[in-house]
Amino acid sequence: MGALGFMSYFLVSFSRGGAELLFAGVRNHQVTLPSQSQPWTMKQLLVWIRANLLKERPELFLQGDTVRPGILVLINDADWELMGELSYLLQDQDNVVFISTLHGG
Amino acid sequence: MPVVCSCCAQARAMLKRPKTGHSLCRECFFWAFEEEVHETIVSASLFTRGETVAIGASGGKDSTVLAHVLKVLNDRHHYGLKLLLLSVDEGITGYRDDSLETVRRNQRQYELPLKIVSYEELYGWTMDAIVKQVGLKNNCTFCGVFRRQALDRGAMMLKVDKICTGHNADDIAETVLMNVLRGDIARLRRCTAICTSGEGEGAVPRCKPLKYAYEKEIVLYAYFKRLDYFSTECIYSPNAYRGHARAFLKDLEAVRPSAIMDVIHSGENLSVREGVRMPVQGTCNRCGYISSQALCKSCMLLEGLNRGLPRLGIGKHHRLHGKILAQQPLTLDEERKLKAVDF
């Protein structure tokens, strides 16, 4: 049900892994998304991140509709593959973490 | 709609394993991950009781997880091993010095002795200096060759019985793909071996306990266990050939996660047709290290660096080995070809 006049906010963070470099080195972002009639999906969040947070080289973070293969997404510390991936409906105060695996070990 | 762990059926599942498709809770995941490494170690008989084992530690995710898991398994299953950390300092400003700080922290956290060997002391060249001479296209060749030998030399200084490295399933699958793409049949046959034979002077056997561990699982293990690791891409690596194989493999994994294990399986089960010429293993005439040519790659590369001929060692120069060993001068034409550098 669409919430009237309340803004949902989420914590979006980029775990050490290099991903934060694409976001001006800032690891933790408290994000407030404008309210809309339908709940925000992860897919929409990615579009929003690209427009508002991503500072450079979008192709290193996104590929098509989704994240680049090799970037893991956790929602409230759980694998987003268990939550429906792009179609997951964001809830107020959700914590989304992106971890890049694409670096030396 | 939280999913329940498919193992204990009690706790909430926190991740979906790409290897098996199972949804597991944190504790069951830790257990599965650790015990699979244990299974790899036991079934391949990687270690013998009482051995001293050096863990190649870079401060990155793989070697940190390797050090942690080996310590856990050594205690839990009483392997009776003496473990220590061995690090290589290639002399890459802003990358290696930061990751070595992480290794030093690991040393304190895991309470393991640490030894660091550097290119500077072993070869007289840091990677920074090498890149200045060689450029950004073939520099990874130098680094990889030198690092292999550096690990062996460090291991011999420490008198260890074995080295182990954090190569994971993704790495090995990438290597298989790379060797197919390059048509390197000799390497293709060797690259899936979990343990090297360690024959020849100056070579310590080395093994890869994480050979069947998916990179994604290593990252999640480190994340959930809050392990301290360093993570950026080496500043000199963006043009490395491996990057292409990696991108391809990641796309394959997205379509079908078992692809990584399948590629390794294919690599392991390759057989070579009769009559295909293969290099014969010998030793380097100059330093005695294992080599299939008269001069080992490391000596060739160093010779090139020291004589200002950066392309010596990149590509094949069998005919020149003899000349170089005998310290005969090269013709003007030979020198010109070896000097040309692609920046």
CSV table of C-alpha atoms in Angstrom, one decimal:
chain,number,residue,atom,x,y,z
A,1,MET,CA,0.0,0.0,0.0
A,2,GLY,CA,1.5,3.4,-0.9
A,3,ALA,CA,2.6,5.3,2.2
A,4,LEU,CA,1.3,8.9,2.3
A,5,GLY,CA,4.0,11.4,2.7
A,6,PHE,CA,6.6,9.3,4.5
A,7,MET,CA,10.0,8.8,3.0
A,8,SER,CA,11.7,5.5,3.2
A,9,TYR,CA,15.3,5.5,4.1
A,10,PHE,CA,17.9,2.8,3.6
A,11,LEU,CA,21.5,2.3,4.3
A,12,VAL,CA,23.4,1.5,1.2
A,13,SER,CA,27.0,0.5,1.8
A,14,PHE,CA,29.9,-0.7,-0.3
A,15,SER,CA,32.0,-3.2,1.6
A,16,ARG,CA,35.8,-3.0,1.3
A,17,GLY,CA,36.4,-4.6,-2.1
A,18,GLY,CA,37.1,-1.7,-4.3
A,19,ALA,CA,33.5,-1.0,-5.2
A,20,GLU,CA,33.6,2.1,-2.9
A,21,LEU,CA,36.1,3.7,-5.3
A,22,LEU,CA,33.4,4.1,-7.8
A,23,PHE,CA,31.5,6.1,-5.2
A,24,ALA,CA,34.1,8.7,-4.4
A,25,GLY,CA,35.5,6.4,-1.7
A,26,VAL,CA,32.5,6.8,0.5
A,27,ARG,CA,31.5,3.5,1.9
A,28,ASN,CA,28.3,4.1,3.7
A,29,HIS,CA,25.4,6.1,2.4
A,30,GLN,CA,22.2,6.8,4.1
A,31,VAL,CA,19.7,7.0,1.3
A,32,THR,CA,16.3,8.5,1.4
A,33,LEU,CA,14.2,7.7,-1.6
A,34,PRO,CA,11.3,9.8,-2.7
A,35,SER,CA,8.0,8.1,-1.9
A,36,GLN,CA,6.0,6.6,-4.7
A,37,SER,CA,2.8,4.7,-5.0
A,38,GLN,CA,4.5,1.3,-5.3
A,39,PRO,CA,7.3,0.1,-3.1
A,40,TRP,CA,10.7,0.6,-4.5
A,41,THR,CA,12.2,-2.5,-6.1
A,42,MET,CA,15.9,-3.4,-6.1
A,43,LYS,CA,15.9,-2.8,-9.9
A,44,GLN,CA,14.7,0.7,-9.3
A,45,LEU,CA,17.2,1.2,-6.6
A,46,LEU,CA,20.0,0.3,-8.9
A,47,VAL,CA,18.8,2.9,-11.4
A,48,TRP,CA,18.6,5.5,-8.7
A,49,ILE,CA,22.1,4.6,-7.5
A,50,ARG,CA,23.5,5.0,-11.0
A,51,ALA,CA,21.8,8.4,-11.3
A,52,ASN,CA,22.7,9.7,-7.8
A,53,LEU,CA,25.6,7.9,-6.2
A,54,LEU,CA,27.8,6.5,-8.9
A,55,LYS,CA,30.6,8.8,-9.6
A,56,GLU,CA,32.5,7.1,-12.4
A,57,ARG,CA,32.8,4.0,-14.7
A,58,PRO,CA,29.2,2.7,-14.4
A,59,GLU,CA,30.2,-0.4,-16.4
A,60,LEU,CA,32.3,-1.5,-13.5
A,61,PHE,CA,29.3,-1.7,-11.2
A,62,LEU,CA,26.3,-2.3,-13.5
A,63,GLN,CA,25.8,-4.5,-16.5
A,64,GLY,CA,22.4,-4.1,-18.2
A,65,ASP,CA,19.7,-4.1,-15.6
A,66,THR,CA,21.6,-5.7,-12.8
A,67,VAL,CA,25.0,-5.5,-11.1
A,68,ARG,CA,28.1,-6.6,-12.9
A,69,PRO,CA,28.8,-10.3,-12.4
A,70,GLY,CA,31.3,-10.6,-9.6
A,71,ILE,CA,29.5,-8.0,-7.4
A,72,LEU,CA,27.6,-9.6,-4.5
A,73,VAL,CA,24.5,-8.0,-3.1
A,74,LEU,CA,23.4,-8.5,0.5
A,75,ILE,CA,20.1,-7.2,1.8
A,76,ASN,CA,20.1,-7.1,5.6
A,77,ASP,CA,23.1,-9.4,5.5
A,78,ALA,CA,21.3,-12.0,3.4
A,79,ASP,CA,22.2,-13.0,-0.1
A,80,TRP,CA,19.8,-11.2,-2.5
A,81,GLU,CA,19.4,-14.4,-4.5
A,82,LEU,CA,17.3,-15.6,-1.6
A,83,MET,CA,15.2,-12.5,-1.6
A,84,GLY,CA,14.2,-12.3,-5.3
A,85,GLU,CA,17.2,-10.3,-6.6
A,86,LEU,CA,16.0,-7.4,-8.7
A,87,SER,CA,12.3,-7.9,-7.9
A,88,TYR,CA,12.8,-7.6,-4.1
A,89,LEU,CA,10.6,-4.9,-2.6
A,90,LEU,CA,12.6,-2.6,-0.4
A,91,GLN,CA,11.3,-1.9,3.1
A,92,ASP,CA,12.0,1.0,5.4
A,93,GLN,CA,15.4,0.8,7.1
A,94,ASP,CA,16.7,-2.0,4.9
A,95,ASN,CA,20.5,-2.3,4.7
A,96,VAL,CA,21.9,-3.1,1.3
A,97,VAL,CA,25.6,-4.0,0.9
A,98,PHE,CA,27.5,-4.4,-2.3
A,99,ILE,CA,30.7,-6.4,-2.2
A,100,SER,CA,33.1,-6.6,-5.1
A,101,THR,CA,35.0,-9.9,-5.6
A,102,LEU,CA,37.0,-8.7,-8.5
A,103,HIS,CA,40.4,-8.2,-7.1
A,104,GLY,CA,43.5,-10.1,-6.1
A,105,GLY,CA,43.5,-12.6,-3.2
B,1,MET,CA,9.4,-14.6,3.1
B,2,PRO,CA,12.5,-15.8,4.8
B,3,VAL,CA,13.9,-19.1,3.5
B,4,VAL,CA,14.9,-21.7,6.1
B,5,CYS,CA,18.4,-23.3,6.0
B,6,SER,CA,18.3,-26.5,4.0
B,7,CYS,CA,20.9,-28.1,6.3
B,8,CYS,CA,19.7,-27.5,9.9
B,9,ALA,CA,16.1,-26.5,9.0
B,10,GLN,CA,16.1,-24.2,11.9
B,11,ALA,CA,17.9,-20.9,11.3
B,12,ARG,CA,17.1,-18.5,8.5
B,13,ALA,CA,19.1,-19.0,5.3
B,14,MET,CA,21.6,-16.2,4.7
B,15,LEU,CA,23.1,-17.2,1.4
B,16,LYS,CA,22.6,-19.4,-1.6
B,17,ARG,CA,25.7,-21.5,-2.4
B,18,PRO,CA,26.6,-21.3,-6.1
B,19,LYS,CA,28.4,-24.6,-5.8
B,20,THR,CA,25.4,-26.6,-4.7
B,21,GLY,CA,22.4,-24.3,-4.9
B,22,HIS,CA,21.7,-25.0,-1.2
B,23,SER,CA,20.3,-22.2,0.9
B,24,LEU,CA,22.3,-22.2,4.2
B,25,CYS,CA,22.3,-20.3,7.4
B,26,ARG,CA,25.6,-18.7,8.6
B,27,GLU,CA,26.7,-21.4,10.9
B,28,CYS,CA,26.0,-24.2,8.5
B,29,PHE,CA,27.7,-22.3,5.7
B,30,PHE,CA,30.9,-21.9,7.9
B,31,TRP,CA,30.8,-25.6,8.7
B,32,ALA,CA,30.2,-26.7,5.0
B,33,PHE,CA,32.9,-24.4,3.7
B,34,GLU,CA,35.5,-25.4,6.3
B,35,GLU,CA,34.8,-29.1,6.0
B,36,GLU,CA,34.9,-29.1,2.2
B,37,VAL,CA,38.4,-27.7,2.5
B,38,HIS,CA,39.2,-30.4,5.0
B,39,GLU,CA,37.9,-33.0,2.5
B,40,THR,CA,40.1,-31.5,-0.3
B,41,ILE,CA,43.1,-31.7,2.0
B,42,VAL,CA,42.5,-35.2,3.1
B,43,SER,CA,41.5,-36.8,-0.2
B,44,ALA,CA,44.5,-35.3,-2.0
B,45,SER,CA,46.9,-36.0,1.0
B,46,LEU,CA,48.2,-32.5,0.8
B,47,PHE,CA,50.0,-32.6,4.2
B,48,THR,CA,51.9,-34.9,6.4
B,49,ARG,CA,51.9,-34.8,10.2
B,50,GLY,CA,54.7,-32.7,11.6
B,51,GLU,CA,55.3,-30.7,8.4
B,52,THR,CA,56.1,-27.0,8.4
B,53,VAL,CA,53.9,-25.2,6.0
B,54,ALA,CA,54.3,-21.7,4.7
B,55,ILE,CA,51.0,-19.9,3.7
B,56,GLY,CA,51.6,-17.5,0.8
B,57,ALA,CA,50.0,-14.4,2.3
B,58,SER,CA,49.3,-11.3,0.4
B,59,GLY,CA,46.7,-9.7,2.7
B,60,GLY,CA,44.0,-10.3,0.1
B,61,LYS,CA,40.8,-12.2,0.6
B,62,ASP,CA,42.0,-15.6,-0.5
B,63,SER,CA,45.1,-15.8,1.5
B,64,THR,CA,43.5,-14.4,4.6
B,65,VAL,CA,40.7,-16.9,4.4
B,66,LEU,CA,43.2,-19.7,3.7
B,67,ALA,CA,45.3,-18.7,6.8
B,68,HIS,CA,42.1,-18.6,9.0
B,69,VAL,CA,40.7,-21.9,7.7
B,70,LEU,CA,44.0,-23.8,7.9
B,71,LYS,CA,44.4,-22.6,11.5
B,72,VAL,CA,40.9,-23.8,12.3
B,73,LEU,CA,41.3,-27.2,10.6
B,74,ASN,CA,44.8,-27.7,12.0
B,75,ASP,CA,43.3,-27.4,15.5
B,76,ARG,CA,40.0,-29.1,14.9
B,77,HIS,CA,41.4,-32.1,13.0
B,78,HIS,CA,44.8,-32.3,14.6
B,79,TYR,CA,46.9,-32.1,11.4
B,80,GLY,CA,49.9,-31.5,13.6
B,81,LEU,CA,51.3,-28.8,11.2
B,82,LYS,CA,53.5,-25.9,12.0
B,83,LEU,CA,52.0,-23.0,10.1
B,84,LEU,CA,53.6,-19.7,9.2
B,85,LEU,CA,52.9,-16.8,6.8
B,86,LEU,CA,55.2,-15.9,3.9
B,87,SER,CA,54.7,-12.7,2.0
B,88,VAL,CA,56.3,-11.2,-1.1
B,89,ASP,CA,56.9,-7.5,-1.5
B,90,GLU,CA,57.0,-6.7,-5.2
B,91,GLY,CA,57.6,-3.1,-4.6
B,92,ILE,CA,54.3,-1.6,-5.9
B,93,THR,CA,53.8,1.7,-4.2
B,94,GLY,CA,50.2,2.3,-2.9
B,95,TYR,CA,49.2,-1.4,-3.4
B,96,ARG,CA,51.6,-3.8,-1.9
B,97,ASP,CA,52.7,-1.6,1.0
B,98,ASP,CA,49.1,-1.3,2.1
B,99,SER,CA,48.4,-5.0,1.7
B,100,LEU,CA,51.5,-5.9,3.7
B,101,GLU,CA,50.1,-3.8,6.6
B,102,THR,CA,47.1,-6.2,6.4
B,103,VAL,CA,49.4,-9.2,6.5
B,104,ARG,CA,51.1,-7.8,9.6
B,105,ARG,CA,47.7,-7.5,11.2
B,106,ASN,CA,46.9,-11.0,10.2
B,107,GLN,CA,50.2,-12.2,11.9
B,108,ARG,CA,49.0,-10.7,15.1
B,109,GLN,CA,45.4,-11.8,14.8
B,110,TYR,CA,46.3,-15.5,13.9
B,111,GLU,CA,49.4,-15.6,16.0
B,112,LEU,CA,51.6,-17.0,13.2
B,113,PRO,CA,55.2,-16.1,12.4
B,114,LEU,CA,55.7,-14.0,9.3
B,115,LYS,CA,58.5,-13.6,6.8
B,116,ILE,CA,58.5,-11.1,4.0
B,117,VAL,CA,60.8,-11.4,1.0
B,118,SER,CA,61.2,-8.6,-1.5
B,119,TYR,CA,62.0,-8.3,-5.2
B,120,GLU,CA,64.4,-5.5,-4.3
B,121,GLU,CA,66.6,-7.8,-2.2
B,122,LEU,CA,66.2,-10.9,-4.5
B,123,TYR,CA,66.5,-9.3,-7.9
B,124,GLY,CA,67.5,-5.7,-7.4
B,125,TRP,CA,64.3,-4.5,-9.1
B,126,THR,CA,61.0,-3.3,-7.7
B,127,MET,CA,57.8,-3.6,-9.9
B,128,ASP,CA,57.7,0.2,-10.0
B,129,ALA,CA,61.1,0.2,-11.6
B,130,ILE,CA,60.2,-2.7,-13.9
B,131,VAL,CA,57.1,-1.0,-15.2
B,132,LYS,CA,59.1,2.2,-15.9
B,133,GLN,CA,61.3,0.1,-18.2
B,134,VAL,CA,58.8,-2.3,-19.6
B,135,GLY,CA,55.5,-0.5,-19.8
B,136,LEU,CA,52.1,-1.6,-18.8
B,137,LYS,CA,51.5,-4.4,-21.3
B,138,ASN,CA,53.9,-7.2,-20.3
B,139,ASN,CA,54.7,-6.2,-16.8
B,140,CYS,CA,52.5,-9.0,-15.3
B,141,THR,CA,54.7,-11.6,-16.9
B,142,PHE,CA,57.7,-10.3,-14.9
B,143,CYS,CA,55.7,-10.1,-11.7
B,144,GLY,CA,54.3,-13.6,-12.0
B,145,VAL,CA,57.6,-15.2,-12.8
B,146,PHE,CA,59.5,-13.4,-10.2
B,147,ARG,CA,56.9,-14.0,-7.5
B,148,ARG,CA,56.9,-17.7,-8.1
B,149,GLN,CA,60.6,-17.9,-7.5
B,150,ALA,CA,60.5,-15.4,-4.6
B,151,LEU,CA,58.0,-17.7,-2.8
B,152,ASP,CA,60.4,-20.7,-3.3
B,153,ARG,CA,63.4,-18.7,-2.2
B,154,GLY,CA,61.5,-17.5,0.9
B,155,ALA,CA,60.4,-21.0,1.6
B,156,MET,CA,63.9,-22.3,1.4
B,157,MET,CA,65.2,-19.6,3.7
B,158,LEU,CA,62.6,-20.7,6.2
B,159,LYS,CA,63.3,-24.4,5.6
B,160,VAL,CA,59.6,-25.3,5.2
B,161,ASP,CA,58.4,-28.5,3.8
B,162,LYS,CA,55.5,-27.1,1.7
B,163,ILE,CA,54.0,-23.9,0.5
B,164,CYS,CA,50.3,-23.4,0.1
B,165,THR,CA,48.6,-20.6,-1.8
B,166,GLY,CA,45.1,-19.3,-1.8
B,167,HIS,CA,44.2,-20.0,-5.4
B,168,ASN,CA,40.5,-20.6,-5.6
B,169,ALA,CA,38.2,-22.4,-8.1
B,170,ASP,CA,37.6,-19.3,-10.1
B,171,ASP,CA,41.4,-18.7,-10.5
B,172,ILE,CA,42.0,-22.2,-11.7
B,173,ALA,CA,39.0,-22.1,-14.1
B,174,GLU,CA,40.3,-18.8,-15.5
B,175,THR,CA,43.8,-20.4,-16.0
B,176,VAL,CA,42.3,-23.3,-17.9
B,177,LEU,CA,40.4,-20.9,-20.1
B,178,MET,CA,43.5,-18.7,-20.6
B,179,ASN,CA,45.6,-21.7,-21.6
B,180,VAL,CA,43.0,-22.9,-24.1
B,181,LEU,CA,42.8,-19.4,-25.6
B,182,ARG,CA,46.6,-19.2,-25.9
B,183,GLY,CA,47.0,-22.8,-27.1
B,184,ASP,CA,49.5,-23.6,-24.3
B,185,ILE,CA,49.1,-27.4,-24.1
B,186,ALA,CA,51.9,-27.9,-21.7
B,187,ARG,CA,50.5,-25.5,-19.1
B,188,LEU,CA,47.0,-26.7,-19.8
B,189,ARG,CA,48.0,-30.2,-18.6
B,190,ARG,CA,49.7,-28.9,-15.5
B,191,CYS,CA,47.5,-26.1,-14.3
B,192,THR,CA,44.8,-28.1,-12.6
B,193,ALA,CA,47.2,-30.1,-10.5
B,194,ILE,CA,46.4,-29.5,-6.8
B,195,CYS,CA,50.0,-30.0,-5.8
B,196,THR,CA,53.2,-29.4,-7.7
B,197,SER,CA,55.8,-32.1,-7.6
B,198,GLY,CA,58.5,-29.9,-6.2
B,199,GLU,CA,61.3,-31.8,-8.0
B,200,GLY,CA,64.4,-30.1,-9.0
B,201,GLU,CA,66.6,-27.8,-7.0
B,202,GLY,CA,65.1,-24.8,-5.5
B,203,ALA,CA,61.6,-25.9,-5.8
B,204,VAL,CA,59.4,-26.5,-2.7
B,205,PRO,CA,56.2,-28.4,-3.3
B,206,ARG,CA,53.2,-26.1,-3.3
B,207,CYS,CA,49.5,-26.9,-3.0
B,208,LYS,CA,46.2,-25.2,-3.3
B,209,PRO,CA,43.8,-26.2,-0.5
B,210,LEU,CA,41.1,-23.8,-1.8
B,211,LYS,CA,41.1,-25.3,-5.3
B,212,TYR,CA,37.4,-26.2,-5.1
B,213,ALA,CA,36.3,-23.1,-3.2
B,214,TYR,CA,34.2,-20.6,-5.1
B,215,GLU,CA,35.4,-17.0,-5.0
B,216,LYS,CA,32.0,-15.9,-4.0
B,217,GLU,CA,32.0,-18.2,-1.0
B,218,ILE,CA,35.4,-17.0,0.0
B,219,VAL,CA,34.2,-13.4,0.0
B,220,LEU,CA,31.1,-14.3,2.0
B,221,TYR,CA,33.0,-16.4,4.5
B,222,ALA,CA,35.4,-13.4,5.1
B,223,TYR,CA,32.5,-11.0,5.3
B,224,PHE,CA,30.4,-13.0,7.7
B,225,LYS,CA,33.4,-13.9,9.9
B,226,ARG,CA,34.5,-10.2,9.8
B,227,LEU,CA,38.0,-11.2,8.6
B,228,ASP,CA,40.4,-8.4,8.0
B,229,TYR,CA,41.6,-8.3,4.4
B,230,PHE,CA,42.9,-5.8,1.8
B,231,SER,CA,41.1,-5.3,-1.4
B,232,THR,CA,41.9,-3.3,-4.4
B,233,GLU,CA,43.1,-4.2,-7.9
B,234,CYS,CA,46.8,-4.0,-8.5
B,235,ILE,CA,47.4,-0.7,-10.2
B,236,TYR,CA,49.5,-2.3,-13.0
B,237,SER,CA,47.0,-5.1,-13.8
B,238,PRO,CA,44.2,-3.5,-15.9
B,239,ASN,CA,45.6,-4.9,-19.2
B,240,ALA,CA,46.4,-8.4,-18.0
B,241,TYR,CA,45.2,-11.1,-20.3
B,242,ARG,CA,43.5,-12.9,-17.3
B,243,GLY,CA,41.0,-10.1,-17.2
B,244,HIS,CA,39.3,-11.3,-20.4
B,245,ALA,CA,39.1,-14.9,-19.1
B,246,ARG,CA,37.7,-13.6,-15.8
B,247,ALA,CA,35.0,-11.5,-17.4
B,248,PHE,CA,34.0,-14.5,-19.6
B,249,LEU,CA,34.0,-16.9,-16.6
B,250,LYS,CA,31.9,-14.5,-14.6
B,251,ASP,CA,29.3,-14.3,-17.3
B,252,LEU,CA,29.3,-18.1,-17.5
B,253,GLU,CA,28.8,-18.3,-13.8
B,254,ALA,CA,25.8,-16.0,-14.0
B,255,VAL,CA,24.1,-18.3,-16.4
B,256,ARG,CA,25.1,-21.6,-14.7
B,257,PRO,CA,27.0,-21.5,-11.4
B,258,SER,CA,28.4,-25.0,-11.8
B,259,ALA,CA,30.3,-23.8,-14.9
B,260,ILE,CA,33.3,-23.1,-12.7
B,261,MET,CA,33.6,-26.6,-11.4
B,262,ASP,CA,32.8,-27.9,-14.9
B,263,VAL,CA,35.7,-26.0,-16.5
B,264,ILE,CA,38.1,-27.3,-13.8
B,265,HIS,CA,36.8,-30.9,-14.3
B,266,SER,CA,37.4,-30.6,-18.1
B,267,GLY,CA,40.9,-29.3,-17.5
B,268,GLU,CA,41.6,-32.2,-15.1
B,269,ASN,CA,40.4,-34.8,-17.6
B,270,LEU,CA,42.2,-33.6,-20.7
B,271,SER,CA,44.4,-36.1,-22.4
B,272,VAL,CA,46.9,-35.2,-25.1
B,273,ARG,CA,47.0,-37.0,-28.4
B,274,GLU,CA,50.1,-39.1,-29.1
B,275,GLY,CA,52.8,-37.4,-31.0
B,276,VAL,CA,52.3,-33.9,-29.7
B,277,ARG,CA,55.6,-32.4,-28.8
B,278,MET,CA,55.8,-31.4,-25.1
B,279,PRO,CA,58.6,-29.5,-23.3
B,280,VAL,CA,61.0,-31.5,-21.3
B,281,GLN,CA,61.7,-30.5,-17.7
B,282,GLY,CA,65.3,-29.7,-16.9
B,283,THR,CA,67.2,-27.1,-14.9
B,284,CYS,CA,68.5,-23.7,-15.7
B,285,ASN,CA,72.1,-23.6,-16.6
B,286,ARG,CA,72.6,-20.3,-14.7
B,287,CYS,CA,70.7,-20.7,-11.4
B,288,GLY,CA,69.7,-24.3,-11.3
B,289,TYR,CA,66.0,-23.5,-11.0
B,290,ILE,CA,63.5,-25.8,-12.7
B,291,SER,CA,63.2,-24.9,-16.4
B,292,SER,CA,62.3,-26.4,-19.8
B,293,GLN,CA,64.8,-24.1,-21.6
B,294,ALA,CA,68.6,-23.7,-21.2
B,295,LEU,CA,67.9,-20.4,-19.3
B,296,CYS,CA,64.9,-20.2,-16.9
B,297,LYS,CA,62.4,-17.5,-17.5
B,298,SER,CA,63.4,-15.6,-14.5
B,299,CYS,CA,67.1,-15.4,-15.6
B,300,MET,CA,65.9,-14.4,-19.1
B,301,LEU,CA,63.7,-11.6,-17.8
B,302,LEU,CA,66.4,-10.3,-15.4
B,303,GLU,CA,69.0,-10.4,-18.2
B,304,GLY,CA,66.6,-8.3,-20.3
B,305,LEU,CA,66.0,-5.8,-17.6
B,306,ASN,CA,69.7,-5.4,-16.7
B,307,ARG,CA,70.7,-5.0,-20.3
B,308,GLY,CA,68.0,-2.6,-21.2
B,309,LEU,CA,66.3,-5.1,-23.5
B,310,PRO,CA,62.8,-5.2,-22.1
B,311,ARG,CA,61.4,-7.6,-24.6
B,312,LEU,CA,63.9,-10.4,-23.8
B,313,GLY,CA,61.9,-13.1,-22.3
B,314,ILE,CA,58.6,-12.0,-23.8
B,315,GLY,CA,57.9,-14.3,-26.6
B,316,LYS,CA,60.2,-17.1,-27.7
B,317,HIS,CA,64.0,-16.6,-28.2
B,318,HIS,CA,65.3,-20.2,-28.0
B,319,ARG,CA,68.1,-19.3,-30.4
B,320,LEU,CA,69.3,-16.5,-28.2
B,321,HIS,CA,69.6,-18.6,-25.0
B,322,GLY,CA,72.9,-20.1,-26.2
B,323,LYS,CA,74.3,-16.7,-27.1
B,324,ILE,CA,73.3,-15.1,-23.8
B,325,LEU,CA,74.7,-18.0,-21.7
B,326,ALA,CA,78.0,-17.8,-23.6
B,327,GLN,CA,77.9,-14.0,-23.1
B,328,GLN,CA,78.3,-13.4,-26.8
B,329,PRO,CA,77.1,-10.0,-28.2
B,330,LEU,CA,73.8,-9.8,-30.0
B,331,THR,CA,73.5,-8.5,-33.5
B,332,LEU,CA,72.1,-5.0,-34.0
B,333,ASP,CA,68.9,-6.4,-35.5
B,334,GLU,CA,68.4,-8.7,-32.5
B,335,GLU,CA,68.9,-5.9,-30.1
B,336,ARG,CA,66.5,-3.6,-31.9
B,337,LYS,CA,63.7,-6.1,-31.8
B,338,LEU,CA,64.3,-6.7,-28.1
B,339,LYS,CA,64.2,-3.0,-27.2
B,340,ALA,CA,60.9,-2.2,-28.8
B,341,VAL,CA,58.4,-1.5,-26.1
B,342,ASP,CA,54.6,-1.1,-26.3
B,343,PHE,CA,53.4,1.3,-23.7
